[in-house]
């Protein structure tokens, strides 16, 4: 799992599909599902990256975060 500051481009099959900014967490689905990475990240701005070893991650909290992200992507999140 990665934590970072700066801006990263998310690419699949060589095509940019998104940009993510400071505070985003990446790689949580591969960690939860035991899968492989599905995208490539490229720095758009200067970045500092912290890789968090899987044995240091609370799986229940990570699952809760992933469920919230899934709801947002389907328009089911609550507005503030």
XYZ file of N, CA and C in Angstrom:
240
model
N 0.854 -1.159 0.000
C 0.000 0.000 0.000
C 0.903 1.225 0.000
N 0.489 2.289 -0.695
C 1.290 3.496 -0.821
C 0.565 4.715 -0.267
N 1.307 5.536 0.432
C 0.854 6.854 0.852
C 1.820 7.847 0.217
N 1.340 9.008 -0.206
C 2.226 9.928 -0.904
C 1.724 11.357 -0.824
N 2.621 12.270 -1.143
C 2.212 13.652 -1.391
C 2.560 13.941 -2.850
N 2.086 15.007 -3.405
C 2.308 15.276 -4.817
C 1.135 14.780 -5.649
N 1.339 14.730 -6.959
C 0.288 14.279 -7.881
C 0.840 13.132 -8.709
N 0.060 12.059 -8.805
C 0.417 10.893 -9.597
C -0.619 10.662 -10.680
N -0.150 10.273 -11.873
C -1.043 9.846 -12.949
C -1.221 8.340 -12.812
N -2.446 7.880 -12.943
C -2.760 6.450 -12.907
C -2.944 6.002 -14.352
N -2.190 4.998 -14.756
C -2.239 4.537 -16.145
C -2.583 3.054 -16.206
N -3.374 2.720 -17.215
C -3.662 1.317 -17.542
C -3.404 1.131 -19.019
N -2.667 0.110 -19.337
C -2.331 -0.181 -20.736
C -1.756 1.039 -21.438
N -0.923 1.807 -20.723
C -0.262 2.960 -21.306
C -1.116 4.200 -21.445
N -2.363 4.147 -21.003
C -3.289 5.279 -21.125
C -3.591 5.851 -19.748
N -3.472 7.180 -19.615
C -3.775 7.834 -18.349
C -5.277 7.793 -18.101
N -5.683 7.258 -16.950
C -7.110 7.149 -16.640
C -7.533 8.058 -15.490
N -6.548 8.567 -14.733
C -6.884 9.438 -13.606
C -5.614 10.087 -13.081
N -5.817 11.122 -12.278
C -4.734 11.699 -11.489
C -5.200 11.707 -10.049
N -4.288 11.402 -9.153
C -4.601 11.399 -7.722
C -3.633 12.329 -7.019
N -4.126 12.952 -5.964
C -3.332 13.947 -5.271
C -2.965 13.561 -3.857
N -2.375 14.514 -3.148
C -1.900 14.272 -1.791
C -2.972 13.674 -0.892
N -2.565 12.728 -0.086
C -3.478 12.102 0.862
C -4.171 10.860 0.343
N -4.099 10.616 -0.953
C -4.731 9.413 -1.504
C -3.957 8.178 -1.041
N -4.651 7.084 -0.932
C -4.051 5.799 -0.584
C -4.236 4.888 -1.779
N -3.174 4.256 -2.207
C -3.227 3.395 -3.380
C -2.734 1.995 -3.040
N -3.269 1.014 -3.738
C -2.825 -0.360 -3.563
C -3.602 -1.146 -2.539
N -4.659 -0.553 -1.998
C -5.404 -1.239 -0.947
C -6.168 -2.456 -1.463
N -6.672 -2.405 -2.682
C -7.439 -3.548 -3.192
C -6.542 -4.762 -3.417
N -5.351 -4.557 -3.937
C -4.415 -5.672 -4.113
C -4.060 -6.265 -2.762
N -3.922 -5.414 -1.757
C -3.606 -5.895 -0.412
C -4.766 -6.698 0.164
N -5.983 -6.195 0.010
C -7.161 -6.880 0.555
C -7.470 -8.188 -0.173
N -7.322 -8.170 -1.489
C -7.726 -9.313 -2.296
C -6.569 -10.237 -2.664
N -5.368 -9.872 -2.230
C -4.210 -10.700 -2.535
C -3.875 -10.728 -4.006
N -4.299 -9.700 -4.718
C -4.082 -9.666 -6.158
C -2.830 -8.923 -6.541
N -2.691 -8.737 -7.803
C -1.564 -8.007 -8.358
C -1.997 -6.591 -8.683
N -1.032 -5.754 -8.929
C -1.355 -4.375 -9.281
C -2.075 -4.357 -10.627
N -2.948 -3.385 -10.796
C -3.718 -3.285 -12.036
C -3.428 -2.000 -12.780
N -2.538 -1.169 -12.243
C -2.239 0.111 -12.876
C -0.778 0.477 -12.640
N -0.322 1.420 -13.434
C 1.012 1.987 -13.291
C 0.859 3.414 -12.800
N 1.729 3.841 -11.899
C 1.703 5.200 -11.382
C 2.910 5.955 -11.907
N 2.673 7.181 -12.354
C 3.762 8.047 -12.811
C 3.638 9.391 -12.112
N 4.749 9.891 -11.607
C 4.746 11.179 -10.917
C 4.499 12.308 -11.907
N 3.520 13.160 -11.600
C 3.235 14.353 -12.388
C 3.984 15.536 -11.763
N 4.074 15.529 -10.436
C 4.836 16.539 -9.698
C 5.830 15.796 -8.811
N 6.704 16.539 -8.182
C 7.630 15.920 -7.223
C 6.810 15.240 -6.127
N 7.188 14.031 -5.768
C 6.437 13.247 -4.779
C 7.377 12.601 -3.770
N 6.862 12.431 -2.579
C 7.481 11.560 -1.585
C 6.504 10.420 -1.398
N 7.006 9.202 -1.428
C 6.154 8.022 -1.352
C 6.563 7.182 -0.149
N 5.585 6.693 0.584
C 5.833 5.782 1.694
C 5.120 4.470 1.393
N 5.870 3.396 1.344
C 5.280 2.065 1.158
C 5.027 1.478 2.537
N 3.804 1.012 2.754
C 3.421 0.445 4.039
C 3.374 -1.075 3.899
N 4.201 -1.807 4.643
C 4.182 -3.272 4.561
C 2.826 -3.828 4.989
N 2.393 -4.872 4.343
C 1.065 -5.432 4.609
C 0.876 -5.856 6.062
N 1.939 -6.275 6.727
C 1.784 -6.705 8.119
C 1.608 -5.527 9.081
N 1.714 -4.303 8.579
C 1.518 -3.109 9.406
C 0.160 -2.451 9.167
N -0.685 -3.084 8.353
C -1.981 -2.514 7.987
C -3.093 -3.256 8.723
N -4.011 -2.497 9.318
C -5.181 -3.074 9.981
C -6.201 -3.437 8.893
N -6.350 -4.713 8.608
C -7.219 -5.193 7.534
C -8.666 -4.751 7.674
N -9.192 -4.715 8.893
C -10.592 -4.300 9.082
C -10.790 -2.844 8.713
N -9.868 -2.004 9.117
C -9.991 -0.582 8.784
C -9.799 -0.348 7.295
N -8.886 -1.094 6.706
C -8.666 -0.974 5.275
C -9.902 -1.425 4.500
N -10.547 -2.483 4.946
C -11.773 -2.964 4.307
C -12.863 -1.893 4.395
N -12.970 -1.246 5.537
C -13.959 -0.177 5.723
C -13.679 0.968 4.745
N -12.419 1.346 4.602
C -12.033 2.392 3.652
C -12.400 1.994 2.228
N -12.105 0.762 1.856
C -12.398 0.285 0.501
C -13.903 0.250 0.240
N -14.689 -0.131 1.231
C -16.144 -0.156 1.061
C -16.682 1.255 0.848
N -16.150 2.231 1.569
C -16.564 3.620 1.392
C -16.224 4.124 0.005
N -15.050 3.744 -0.492
C -14.645 4.152 -1.838
C -15.553 3.502 -2.881
N -15.923 2.266 -2.671
C -16.823 1.557 -3.605
C -18.178 2.250 -3.651
N -18.710 2.655 -2.494
C -19.993 3.348 -2.468
C -19.911 4.679 -3.209
N -18.818 5.417 -3.006
C -18.649 6.701 -3.693
C -18.609 6.517 -5.202
N -17.928 5.464 -5.656
C -17.804 5.258 -7.102
C -19.138 4.883 -7.737
N -20.082 4.390 -6.934
C -21.399 4.026 -7.449
C -22.459 5.082 -7.100
N -21.998 6.227 -6.584
C -22.933 7.299 -6.264
C -23.769 7.047 -5.045
N -23.307 6.149 -4.171
C -24.091 5.818 -2.979
C -23.587 6.518 -1.733
N -22.515 7.301 -1.867
C -21.965 8.003 -0.700
C -22.897 9.086 -0.218
N -22.709 9.491 1.008
C -23.547 10.550 1.554
C -22.909 11.887 1.250
N -23.731 12.877 1.005
C -23.198 14.219 0.772
C -23.092 14.931 2.093
N -22.150 15.888 2.154
C -21.940 16.621 3.400
C -22.390 18.031 3.265
